[in-house]
Coordinates of C-alpha atoms in Angstrom, one line a residue:
M1 CA -30.4 -101.9 -59.3
P2 CA -27.0 -102.4 -60.9
V3 CA -25.5 -99.3 -62.6
E4 CA -22.7 -99.5 -65.1
V5 CA -20.8 -96.4 -66.1
E6 CA -18.1 -96.3 -68.7
I7 CA -15.1 -94.1 -67.7
I8 CA -12.0 -93.4 -69.6
E9 CA -8.8 -94.9 -68.1
K10 CA -5.5 -94.1 -69.7
L11 CA -3.4 -96.9 -71.1
R12 CA 0.2 -96.2 -71.8
S13 CA 2.0 -97.7 -74.7
K14 CA 5.6 -97.4 -76.0
K15 CA 4.5 -97.3 -79.6
K16 CA 4.3 -94.1 -81.6
V17 CA 1.0 -92.4 -81.7
A18 CA -0.8 -92.7 -85.1
K19 CA -2.8 -89.8 -86.3
S20 CA -5.9 -92.1 -86.9
G21 CA -5.6 -93.6 -83.5
I22 CA -5.5 -90.2 -81.9
T23 CA -8.6 -89.1 -83.8
R24 CA -10.4 -92.3 -82.8
N25 CA -9.6 -91.9 -79.1
V26 CA -10.4 -88.2 -79.0
N27 CA -13.8 -88.9 -80.5
R28 CA -14.3 -91.6 -78.0
V29 CA -13.5 -89.3 -75.1
R30 CA -15.8 -86.6 -76.4
E31 CA -18.6 -89.1 -76.8
L32 CA -18.3 -90.3 -73.2
I33 CA -18.1 -86.7 -71.9
N34 CA -21.1 -85.7 -73.8
N35 CA -23.0 -88.8 -72.8
K36 CA -25.5 -87.1 -70.4
E37 CA -27.3 -90.4 -69.8
S38 CA -24.1 -91.9 -68.3
V39 CA -23.5 -88.9 -66.1
S40 CA -27.1 -88.7 -65.0
K41 CA -26.9 -92.3 -63.9
V42 CA -23.9 -91.6 -61.9
R43 CA -25.6 -88.6 -60.2
Q44 CA -28.7 -90.7 -59.5
Y45 CA -26.6 -93.3 -57.8
A46 CA -24.7 -90.6 -55.8
K47 CA -28.0 -89.5 -54.3
N48 CA -28.7 -92.9 -52.8
I49 CA -25.6 -93.3 -50.7
E50 CA -22.8 -91.0 -49.7
E51 CA -19.8 -93.3 -50.5
A52 CA -21.1 -94.1 -54.0
K53 CA -21.8 -90.4 -54.4
E54 CA -18.2 -89.5 -53.6
K55 CA -16.9 -92.2 -55.9
A56 CA -19.2 -91.0 -58.7
R57 CA -18.0 -87.4 -58.2
I58 CA -14.4 -88.5 -58.5
V59 CA -15.3 -90.3 -61.7
I60 CA -17.0 -87.1 -63.1
N61 CA -14.0 -85.0 -62.0
E62 CA -11.6 -87.3 -63.9
L63 CA -13.9 -87.1 -67.0
E64 CA -13.8 -83.3 -67.0
K65 CA -10.0 -83.2 -66.4
A66 CA -9.3 -85.6 -69.2
D67 CA -6.9 -84.3 -71.9
P68 CA -7.8 -85.7 -75.4
S69 CA -4.4 -84.8 -76.8
S70 CA -2.6 -87.0 -74.4
I71 CA -4.4 -90.2 -75.3
E72 CA -2.2 -92.7 -77.0
A73 CA -3.0 -95.0 -79.9
D74 CA -4.7 -98.3 -79.2
G75 CA -5.6 -97.0 -75.8
E76 CA -9.0 -97.8 -74.3
W77 CA -10.3 -96.4 -71.1
L78 CA -13.0 -98.4 -69.3
V79 CA -14.0 -98.7 -65.6
E80 CA -17.0 -100.6 -64.5
V81 CA -18.6 -99.7 -61.3
E82 CA -21.2 -102.1 -60.0
C83 CA -23.4 -101.0 -57.1
D84 CA -26.4 -102.6 -55.6
V85 CA -28.2 -100.5 -53.1
T86 CA -31.3 -102.5 -52.8
D87 CA -30.0 -104.3 -49.8
A88 CA -28.8 -101.1 -48.0
K89 CA -31.9 -99.7 -46.4
L90 CA -30.9 -96.7 -44.5
T91 CA -33.5 -95.8 -41.8
A92 CA -32.8 -93.1 -39.2
S93 CA -35.3 -93.1 -36.3
L94 CA -34.9 -92.0 -32.7
S95 CA -37.0 -93.0 -29.8
S96 CA -39.1 -90.4 -28.2
K97 CA -38.1 -91.7 -24.8
T98 CA -34.6 -90.2 -24.9
L99 CA -33.0 -88.6 -21.9
T100 CA -30.2 -86.7 -23.6
R101 CA -29.2 -86.1 -27.2
E102 CA -25.7 -85.3 -28.5
L103 CA -24.3 -84.8 -32.0
V104 CA -20.9 -86.4 -32.8
V105 CA -19.3 -85.3 -36.0
F106 CA -16.3 -87.0 -37.6
C107 CA -14.2 -85.4 -40.3
D108 CA -11.4 -86.7 -42.6
A109 CA -9.6 -85.9 -45.8
S110 CA -7.7 -87.7 -48.5
E111 CA -6.0 -86.6 -51.7
D112 CA -9.3 -86.7 -53.6
A113 CA -11.9 -85.5 -51.2
C114 CA -12.8 -84.4 -47.7
A115 CA -15.8 -85.6 -45.8
A116 CA -17.8 -85.1 -42.6
V117 CA -20.3 -87.5 -41.1
A118 CA -22.7 -86.8 -38.2
Y119 CA -24.1 -89.3 -35.7
M120 CA -26.9 -88.7 -33.2
R121 CA -26.0 -90.3 -29.8
A122 CA -29.1 -90.6 -27.6
V123 CA -29.2 -91.9 -24.0
L124 CA -32.6 -93.4 -23.2
V125 CA -34.4 -93.3 -19.9
D126 CA -33.4 -96.9 -19.1
G127 CA -29.7 -96.1 -19.7
E128 CA -29.4 -97.6 -23.1
V129 CA -27.4 -95.7 -25.7
I130 CA -28.5 -95.5 -29.3
C131 CA -26.3 -94.1 -32.0
H132 CA -27.3 -93.7 -35.6
L133 CA -26.2 -91.9 -38.8
V134 CA -27.9 -88.5 -39.3
M135 CA -26.2 -86.9 -42.3
A136 CA -23.0 -87.0 -44.2
K137 CA -21.3 -84.6 -46.6
T138 CA -18.3 -84.9 -49.0
R139 CA -16.4 -82.4 -51.2
L140 CA -13.9 -82.9 -53.8
M141 CA -10.5 -81.4 -53.4
P142 CA -9.6 -78.3 -55.4
L143 CA -8.0 -78.8 -58.8
K144 CA -4.8 -77.2 -57.4
T145 CA -3.0 -79.8 -55.3
I146 CA -3.0 -78.9 -51.6
S147 CA -1.3 -80.7 -48.7
I148 CA -3.1 -83.3 -46.6
P149 CA -3.1 -81.1 -43.4
R150 CA -4.9 -78.3 -45.3
G151 CA -7.3 -80.9 -46.7
E152 CA -8.0 -82.0 -43.1
L153 CA -8.7 -78.4 -42.1
M154 CA -11.2 -78.2 -45.0
G155 CA -12.8 -81.3 -43.5
C156 CA -13.1 -79.6 -40.2
Q157 CA -14.7 -76.6 -41.9
L158 CA -17.1 -79.0 -43.6
A159 CA -17.9 -80.6 -40.2
V160 CA -18.8 -77.3 -38.7
L161 CA -21.2 -76.4 -41.6
L162 CA -22.8 -79.9 -41.4
A163 CA -23.3 -79.6 -37.6
K164 CA -24.8 -76.1 -38.0
T165 CA -27.3 -77.4 -40.6
I166 CA -28.3 -80.4 -38.4
C167 CA -28.7 -78.3 -35.3
E168 CA -30.8 -75.7 -37.1
Q169 CA -33.2 -78.5 -38.4
L170 CA -33.4 -80.5 -35.1
G171 CA -33.3 -77.5 -32.7
L172 CA -30.1 -78.5 -31.0
S173 CA -27.5 -76.3 -29.5
M174 CA -24.1 -76.0 -31.2
L175 CA -22.5 -76.3 -27.7
H176 CA -23.7 -80.0 -27.5
V177 CA -21.6 -81.0 -30.5
T178 CA -18.4 -83.1 -30.3
Y179 CA -16.0 -82.9 -33.2
L180 CA -13.5 -85.7 -33.8
S181 CA -10.6 -85.7 -36.3
D182 CA -7.5 -87.8 -36.8
S183 CA -5.4 -84.8 -37.8
T184 CA -3.3 -83.4 -34.9
T185 CA -2.1 -80.6 -37.1
A186 CA -5.6 -79.4 -37.9
I187 CA -6.6 -79.5 -34.3
W188 CA -3.5 -77.6 -33.3
W189 CA -4.4 -74.9 -35.8
I190 CA -7.9 -74.7 -34.4
H191 CA -6.5 -74.2 -30.9
G192 CA -4.3 -71.4 -32.1
E193 CA -4.9 -67.7 -33.1
P194 CA -6.0 -67.2 -36.7
R195 CA -3.9 -64.1 -37.2
N196 CA -0.7 -66.1 -36.6
F197 CA -1.3 -68.3 -39.6
Q198 CA -1.1 -67.9 -43.4
P199 CA -4.2 -66.7 -45.1
F200 CA -5.4 -70.1 -46.3
V201 CA -5.3 -71.6 -42.8
A202 CA -6.2 -68.3 -41.0
N203 CA -9.5 -67.9 -43.0
R204 CA -10.7 -71.4 -42.3
V205 CA -9.6 -71.5 -38.7
A206 CA -11.5 -68.2 -38.1
E207 CA -14.7 -69.8 -39.7
V208 CA -14.3 -72.9 -37.6
I209 CA -13.9 -71.1 -34.2
S210 CA -16.7 -68.7 -35.1
E211 CA -19.2 -71.6 -35.0
S212 CA -17.5 -73.9 -32.5
D213 CA -15.3 -73.8 -29.4
P214 CA -11.7 -75.2 -29.6
G215 CA -12.6 -77.2 -26.5
Q216 CA -15.1 -79.2 -28.6
W217 CA -12.4 -80.6 -30.9
H218 CA -10.7 -83.9 -30.0
H219 CA -8.3 -86.2 -31.6
V220 CA -9.2 -89.8 -32.5
R221 CA -7.2 -92.5 -34.1
T222 CA -7.4 -93.1 -37.8
D223 CA -8.8 -96.6 -37.5
L224 CA -11.7 -95.2 -35.4
N225 CA -12.5 -92.3 -37.7
V226 CA -15.7 -93.3 -39.6
A227 CA -15.3 -90.3 -42.0
D228 CA -12.3 -92.2 -43.5
I229 CA -14.8 -94.5 -45.3
A230 CA -16.3 -91.5 -47.2
T231 CA -13.0 -90.1 -48.3
R232 CA -11.6 -93.5 -49.6
G233 CA -14.8 -95.0 -50.9
V234 CA -16.5 -98.3 -50.2
A235 CA -18.8 -100.6 -52.2
A236 CA -22.5 -100.2 -51.6
N237 CA -22.8 -103.9 -50.8
D238 CA -20.7 -103.3 -47.7
L239 CA -23.1 -100.8 -46.4
K240 CA -25.5 -103.0 -44.4
P241 CA -27.9 -101.7 -41.7
E242 CA -25.6 -103.2 -39.0
S243 CA -22.4 -101.7 -40.5
R244 CA -20.2 -99.3 -38.7
W245 CA -21.1 -96.5 -41.2
I246 CA -24.7 -96.7 -40.2
N247 CA -24.4 -97.2 -36.5
G248 CA -21.1 -95.5 -35.8
P249 CA -18.1 -96.9 -34.0
D250 CA -18.6 -99.0 -31.0
F251 CA -17.0 -96.6 -28.5
L252 CA -19.9 -94.1 -29.0
K253 CA -22.2 -96.4 -27.1
S254 CA -19.9 -96.4 -24.0
D255 CA -19.6 -93.7 -21.4
K256 CA -17.9 -90.5 -22.7
S257 CA -15.1 -90.8 -20.2
E258 CA -14.1 -94.1 -21.8
W259 CA -13.8 -92.8 -25.3
P260 CA -10.3 -93.2 -26.9
I261 CA -9.8 -89.5 -27.7
D262 CA -7.3 -86.9 -26.8
D263 CA -8.3 -83.3 -25.7
I264 CA -5.3 -81.3 -26.9
P265 CA -2.5 -82.4 -29.2
G266 CA 1.1 -82.2 -28.2
P267 CA 3.7 -79.8 -29.7
P268 CA 3.1 -78.6 -33.3
S269 CA 4.6 -80.6 -36.1
P270 CA 6.9 -79.1 -38.7
T271 CA 4.0 -79.1 -41.1
A272 CA 1.9 -77.0 -38.7
Q273 CA 4.7 -74.6 -38.1
R274 CA 5.2 -74.0 -41.8
E275 CA 1.8 -72.3 -41.9
M276 CA 2.8 -69.8 -39.2
K277 CA 3.3 -66.2 -40.3
K278 CA 6.8 -65.0 -40.3
K279 CA 7.1 -62.1 -38.0
V280 CA 9.6 -59.5 -39.0
L281 CA 11.1 -57.7 -36.1
G282 CA 13.1 -54.5 -36.7
A283 CA 16.4 -54.6 -34.9
E284 CA 18.3 -51.5 -34.1
V285 CA 21.9 -51.6 -33.1
V286 CA 22.4 -49.3 -30.1
V287 CA 26.0 -48.2 -29.7
P288 CA 26.6 -47.5 -26.0
K289 CA 27.8 -44.0 -25.2
L290 CA 31.1 -43.5 -23.6
L291 CA 29.6 -40.9 -21.2
D292 CA 26.3 -40.9 -19.5
P293 CA 24.9 -37.3 -19.2
A294 CA 22.7 -38.4 -16.3
S295 CA 25.7 -38.8 -14.1
Y296 CA 26.8 -35.2 -14.6
C297 CA 25.5 -32.1 -12.9
N298 CA 27.7 -29.5 -14.7
W299 CA 27.3 -28.8 -18.4
L300 CA 30.7 -27.3 -18.8
K301 CA 32.4 -30.3 -17.2
L302 CA 30.6 -32.7 -19.5
V303 CA 31.6 -30.6 -22.5
R304 CA 35.3 -30.4 -21.5
V305 CA 35.5 -34.2 -20.8
T306 CA 33.9 -34.9 -24.2
A307 CA 36.4 -32.5 -25.8
W308 CA 39.3 -34.3 -24.3
I309 CA 38.0 -37.6 -25.5
L310 CA 37.5 -36.3 -29.0
R311 CA 41.0 -34.9 -29.0
F312 CA 42.3 -38.3 -27.8
C313 CA 40.5 -40.0 -30.8
H314 CA 42.0 -37.4 -33.1
N315 CA 45.5 -38.0 -31.9
L316 CA 45.1 -41.8 -32.3
R317 CA 44.0 -41.3 -35.9
K318 CA 46.7 -38.8 -36.8
K319 CA 49.8 -39.6 -34.8
D320 CA 51.9 -37.3 -36.9
R321 CA 49.8 -34.3 -36.0
R322 CA 49.1 -34.7 -32.3
N323 CA 47.7 -31.8 -30.3
A324 CA 48.9 -31.4 -26.8
E325 CA 47.8 -27.8 -26.1
V326 CA 44.9 -26.6 -24.0
L327 CA 41.4 -27.0 -25.3
S328 CA 40.4 -24.5 -28.0
V329 CA 37.1 -22.8 -28.5
E330 CA 36.5 -24.9 -31.6
E331 CA 37.0 -28.2 -29.7
L332 CA 34.6 -27.1 -27.0
E333 CA 32.0 -26.1 -29.6
E334 CA 32.5 -29.5 -31.4
A335 CA 31.9 -31.3 -28.1
E336 CA 28.8 -29.2 -27.4
L337 CA 27.3 -29.9 -30.8
Y338 CA 28.0 -33.6 -30.3
W339 CA 25.8 -33.8 -27.3
I340 CA 23.1 -31.6 -28.9
K341 CA 22.9 -33.9 -31.9
S342 CA 22.7 -36.9 -29.6
A343 CA 19.8 -35.3 -27.6
Q344 CA 18.0 -34.5 -30.9
Q345 CA 18.5 -38.0 -32.2
D346 CA 17.0 -39.5 -29.1
R347 CA 13.8 -37.4 -29.1
F348 CA 13.4 -36.3 -32.7
G349 CA 15.1 -39.1 -34.7
V350 CA 12.1 -39.4 -37.2
E351 CA 12.1 -35.7 -37.9
V352 CA 15.9 -35.6 -38.4
E353 CA 15.8 -38.5 -40.8
S354 CA 12.9 -37.0 -42.7
L355 CA 14.6 -33.6 -43.1
S356 CA 17.9 -35.2 -44.1
K357 CA 16.1 -36.8 -47.0
G358 CA 14.6 -33.5 -48.1
R359 CA 11.1 -34.1 -46.8
P360 CA 9.3 -31.8 -44.3
A361 CA 8.4 -33.0 -40.9
A362 CA 5.2 -34.9 -40.5
Q363 CA 2.1 -32.9 -39.5
A364 CA 1.6 -35.1 -36.4
S365 CA 5.1 -34.2 -35.1
R366 CA 5.4 -32.2 -31.9
I367 CA 7.7 -29.7 -33.6
A368 CA 5.7 -29.3 -36.9
D369 CA 4.5 -25.8 -35.9
L370 CA 8.1 -24.7 -35.4
N371 CA 8.9 -25.3 -39.1
P372 CA 12.0 -27.2 -38.2
Q373 CA 15.2 -26.9 -40.4
L374 CA 18.2 -29.1 -40.5
V375 CA 21.4 -27.0 -40.5
N376 CA 24.7 -28.8 -40.4
G377 CA 23.0 -31.8 -38.7
I378 CA 21.4 -29.6 -36.0
L379 CA 17.6 -29.2 -35.8
R380 CA 16.7 -25.5 -35.6
V381 CA 13.6 -23.4 -35.5
G382 CA 12.5 -22.0 -38.9
G383 CA 10.2 -19.0 -38.9
R384 CA 10.0 -15.7 -40.9
I385 CA 12.3 -13.4 -38.9
D386 CA 15.4 -13.8 -41.0
K387 CA 15.5 -10.0 -41.7
A388 CA 15.3 -9.1 -38.1
E389 CA 18.3 -7.4 -36.5
L390 CA 19.1 -10.2 -34.2
P391 CA 22.0 -12.7 -33.9
W392 CA 21.5 -15.7 -36.2
E393 CA 21.3 -18.1 -33.3
A394 CA 18.5 -16.0 -31.8
K395 CA 16.5 -16.2 -35.0
H396 CA 17.0 -19.9 -35.4
P397 CA 17.5 -21.4 -31.9
I398 CA 18.3 -25.1 -31.4
I399 CA 15.4 -27.3 -30.7
L400 CA 15.6 -29.4 -27.5
D401 CA 13.0 -31.6 -25.7
H402 CA 12.1 -31.2 -22.1
G403 CA 13.1 -33.9 -19.6
H404 CA 16.3 -34.9 -21.5
D405 CA 19.5 -35.0 -19.5
I406 CA 21.2 -32.6 -21.9
T407 CA 18.4 -30.1 -21.6
R408 CA 18.6 -30.4 -17.8
L409 CA 22.3 -29.7 -17.8
I410 CA 21.9 -26.6 -20.1
V411 CA 19.2 -25.2 -17.9
I412 CA 21.3 -25.7 -14.7
H413 CA 24.2 -24.0 -16.5
Y414 CA 22.2 -20.9 -17.3
H415 CA 20.6 -20.9 -13.8
R416 CA 24.0 -20.8 -12.1
K417 CA 25.5 -18.4 -14.7
L418 CA 22.7 -15.9 -13.9
I419 CA 23.4 -16.2 -10.2
H420 CA 20.2 -18.2 -9.4
A421 CA 17.9 -15.6 -11.0
G422 CA 14.1 -16.0 -11.3
V423 CA 12.4 -18.4 -13.7
E424 CA 11.5 -15.7 -16.3
H425 CA 14.9 -14.2 -16.4
V426 CA 16.6 -17.6 -16.9
F427 CA 14.1 -18.6 -19.5
N428 CA 14.6 -15.5 -21.6
H429 CA 18.3 -15.9 -21.7
I430 CA 18.0 -19.6 -22.7
R431 CA 15.7 -18.5 -25.6
E432 CA 18.5 -16.6 -27.2
K433 CA 20.2 -19.9 -28.2
Y434 CA 17.8 -22.8 -27.4
W435 CA 14.1 -23.5 -28.0
I436 CA 13.1 -26.0 -25.3
L437 CA 9.7 -27.6 -25.6
R438 CA 7.8 -26.7 -22.5
G439 CA 10.8 -24.7 -21.5
H440 CA 9.1 -22.6 -18.9
S441 CA 8.2 -25.7 -16.8
E442 CA 11.7 -27.1 -17.4
V443 CA 13.3 -24.0 -15.9
K444 CA 10.8 -23.9 -13.1
N445 CA 11.5 -27.5 -12.2
C446 CA 15.3 -26.8 -12.2
T447 CA 14.8 -23.8 -9.9
V448 CA 12.7 -25.8 -7.5
K449 CA 15.3 -28.5 -7.3
C450 CA 18.2 -26.0 -6.8
P451 CA 19.4 -26.4 -3.2
L452 CA 20.5 -22.8 -2.8
C453 CA 17.2 -21.4 -4.2
H454 CA 15.3 -23.8 -2.0
Q455 CA 17.1 -22.4 1.1
R456 CA 16.3 -18.9 0.0
C457 CA 12.6 -19.7 -0.4
I458 CA 12.2 -21.4 2.9
Q459 CA 9.8 -19.5 5.2
P460 CA 11.0 -19.2 8.8
L461 CA 8.9 -20.9 11.4
T462 CA 6.7 -18.6 13.4
Q463 CA 6.2 -19.2 17.1
R464 CA 2.7 -19.4 18.1
M465 CA 1.9 -16.8 20.8
S466 CA 0.5 -18.0 24.1
S467 CA -2.7 -16.7 25.7
L468 CA -2.8 -13.1 26.9
S469 CA -2.2 -12.5 30.6
S470 CA -4.9 -11.4 33.0
T471 CA -3.6 -7.9 33.1
R472 CA -4.3 -7.5 29.4
L473 CA -7.8 -8.8 29.8
A474 CA -9.0 -6.8 32.9
G475 CA -12.5 -6.3 31.6
V476 CA -14.2 -3.1 32.6
S477 CA -11.7 -1.0 34.5
V478 CA -10.3 2.6 34.7
P479 CA -7.2 3.5 32.7
F480 CA -3.8 2.6 34.1
Q481 CA -5.2 0.0 36.4
N482 CA -2.4 -2.3 35.3
V483 CA 0.7 -0.4 34.1
G484 CA 3.7 -1.4 32.1
L485 CA 6.9 0.5 32.8
D486 CA 10.1 1.0 30.8
Y487 CA 12.9 3.5 30.2
A488 CA 13.6 5.2 26.9
G489 CA 16.6 7.2 26.0
P490 CA 18.9 8.8 26.9
F491 CA 18.2 11.9 25.0
S492 CA 20.4 15.0 24.8
V493 CA 18.8 18.1 26.1
R494 CA 20.2 21.6 25.7
I495 CA 20.1 23.7 29.0
G496 CA 20.8 27.3 28.4
R497 CA 23.1 28.1 25.5
N498 CA 26.1 25.9 26.1
R499 CA 25.1 23.1 28.5
I500 CA 23.9 19.8 27.2
E501 CA 22.7 17.1 29.6
K502 CA 21.1 13.7 29.2
R503 CA 17.6 13.0 30.1
N504 CA 15.6 9.7 30.2
I505 CA 11.9 9.2 29.5
C506 CA 10.0 7.0 31.9
L507 CA 7.2 5.4 29.9
F508 CA 4.0 4.2 31.6
T509 CA 1.4 2.3 29.4
C510 CA -2.0 1.0 30.3
M511 CA -1.9 -2.8 29.8
H512 CA -5.6 -2.9 29.0
M513 CA -6.4 0.3 27.0
R514 CA -2.8 0.8 25.7
A515 CA -2.8 4.5 26.9
V516 CA 0.6 6.0 27.3
H517 CA 1.9 8.4 29.9
L518 CA 5.5 9.9 29.7
E519 CA 7.5 11.4 32.5
V520 CA 11.0 12.9 32.4
A521 CA 13.6 11.3 34.6
H522 CA 16.5 13.8 35.2
S523 CA 18.9 11.0 36.1
L524 CA 19.2 7.3 36.6
E525 CA 19.1 7.6 40.4
A526 CA 16.4 6.1 42.5
D527 CA 15.3 9.5 43.7
S528 CA 14.8 10.7 40.2
F529 CA 12.7 7.7 39.3
I530 CA 10.6 8.0 42.5
M531 CA 9.8 11.6 41.7
A532 CA 8.7 10.6 38.2
L533 CA 6.6 7.8 39.7
R534 CA 5.0 10.2 42.2
R535 CA 4.1 12.6 39.4
F536 CA 2.5 9.8 37.5
L537 CA 0.5 8.6 40.6
A538 CA -0.6 12.1 41.3
R539 CA -2.0 12.5 37.8
R540 CA -3.3 9.0 37.0
G541 CA -4.0 7.6 40.4
N542 CA -2.7 4.5 42.1
P543 CA -2.5 1.5 39.8
A544 CA -3.0 -2.1 41.1
R545 CA 0.1 -3.5 39.4
I546 CA 3.2 -2.2 37.7
L547 CA 5.2 -4.5 35.4
S548 CA 8.7 -3.8 34.2
D549 CA 11.9 -5.4 32.9
N550 CA 14.2 -7.3 35.2
G551 CA 17.1 -5.4 33.7
T552 CA 19.3 -8.3 32.6
N553 CA 18.0 -8.3 29.1
F554 CA 19.1 -4.8 28.0
V555 CA 21.8 -5.0 25.3
G556 CA 23.3 -3.0 22.5
A557 CA 22.3 0.6 21.9
E558 CA 19.8 0.7 24.8
R559 CA 22.4 -0.3 27.3
E560 CA 22.6 3.1 29.1
S561 CA 18.8 3.3 29.6
R562 CA 18.6 -0.3 30.6
E563 CA 21.3 0.2 33.2
S564 CA 19.1 2.9 34.9
V565 CA 16.7 0.3 36.1
L566 CA 19.6 -1.7 37.6
E567 CA 20.8 1.4 39.5
I568 CA 17.4 2.1 41.0
D569 CA 17.2 1.0 44.6
Q570 CA 14.5 -1.6 44.2
E571 CA 13.9 -1.8 48.0
R572 CA 13.2 1.9 48.2
V573 CA 10.9 1.8 45.2
A574 CA 9.1 -1.2 46.6
D575 CA 8.6 0.5 50.0
E576 CA 7.2 3.6 48.3
L577 CA 4.8 1.5 46.2
S578 CA 3.8 -0.7 49.2
A579 CA 2.8 2.3 51.1
R580 CA 0.5 3.3 48.3
G581 CA -0.9 -0.3 47.8
V582 CA 0.8 -0.9 44.4
Q583 CA 2.3 -4.3 43.5
W584 CA 5.5 -4.2 41.4
I585 CA 6.1 -7.3 39.2
F586 CA 9.4 -8.0 37.4
I587 CA 9.3 -10.2 34.2
P588 CA 11.7 -13.2 34.1
P589 CA 15.3 -12.4 33.0
A590 CA 16.3 -12.9 29.4
A591 CA 12.7 -13.0 28.3
P592 CA 11.9 -9.8 26.5
W593 CA 8.7 -11.2 24.9
F594 CA 7.0 -10.9 28.4
G595 CA 7.3 -7.1 28.0
G596 CA 6.2 -6.8 24.4
A597 CA 3.4 -4.4 25.4
W598 CA 5.9 -1.6 26.4
E599 CA 8.9 -2.7 24.3
S600 CA 6.9 -2.1 21.1
L601 CA 6.2 1.5 22.3
V602 CA 9.8 2.2 23.1

């Protein structure tokens, strides 16, 4: 049935506003606003069709925003909306013989409203495609003016809520929903990370991607976007059952691969980039150092080179008072403090800045337990031993961090100064002036890497002994079956009161039982040795083998006794032993380890 709604429409006039005219128009506005019957008619019409509903909402919104004081005299507002919905019979029915069902949602926005419309696309068993309107939803824009791209994003948000409602009612999966929008900016936002945008865009993008996947969003041209009808309005007479609003655009009935849509938009527009968060990056100006401590291995050399550079800078600034003398103690101390401040600034920059501002170091700091204090720009240990009878530097040592190049050079300096002493000794001397975090491990690491200390700690290689000879493993046998022979001496022997002569000891040892038999050899002659050998044989019996030195390996202090073996007539001895059935074996020359069994006894 036709519905007529009176709405105020402002008419401008150049005439002055009369008081009576203002009162008459204000009363007219209030009458129209309070006319519940007119508003109810508009709402009733809005329930019948979505376009008329949006148009009616816009009318109501203008009524509520009308300002009575701005109405001019002789002004009359009147808008007549004629709608006939008797011819628009909206029926939504789907055949039960469907093969697949898919929900396609369009969304759009204008300056007045945003809208979303959903179509059910069904493929029948015979291959026919049916598409029909399922549901549509519109919303007015906020009173505060927003940009069109933001309105398009609100339309995308509305599309997701509409699809969720339909899927819950029809039992569909949200993964089988296709979203189409004509805003490349909104789609680019949806494909981005919410945390990278301003709060307005970030909150809505987060809600959209929580209910949908960015891959479900596609771009469609504006002339193919059906939701544009809902945002701009259309007469109810144009909404016929065969209209595009009811049946959807024609491309929905074709194969999906032939749809005129784009998957991912191109590069972002300037409007999209304006919604990006501004990332503030802290920049720190790093002044390169003239010297690199890592390239030095001597602390004193680094300090002296730095002192010369500081003097050069001083002479450039004060040309009238140049210093050309040798380096003074004060200049060396200044150079040393320069590098210590640099090392502390590298590792404890936050603590130094906090203490310089009069605030204590943070509890989470690594040196918080040391109660650090800043004295003349140097970070020192605090503590409660100020009254101790110690040097001031020992009570408040300088704090250094382990692993720093300056710390390494200082430790090496003390290590060499103390003539490569042990770890504990070096560590205790360093503690008199410096407090190094994990100092014990730092000193130990320096000691391990010291070439001289490494050479001192090297263990000599030990030769692995070969298997014992058969004479040492004779099994069950009588003593002195295999005998080792060697000379010991000479020894000075007093004969009578005034005469002193030299005597040698002929040592016989059992190779198996290690028993020892000693005989005195009066001289180094062969006869004297044969007599000693006969006495041995008479007392211990004939051995099977006798082993002795070859004689060429005797050196040093035992030279005289070793020469006795050389002077022995080996042929006579061999004849004597052969007659008794004894075999005499000489060890190889220059191989004393063969005779270790008797050499250890000598």
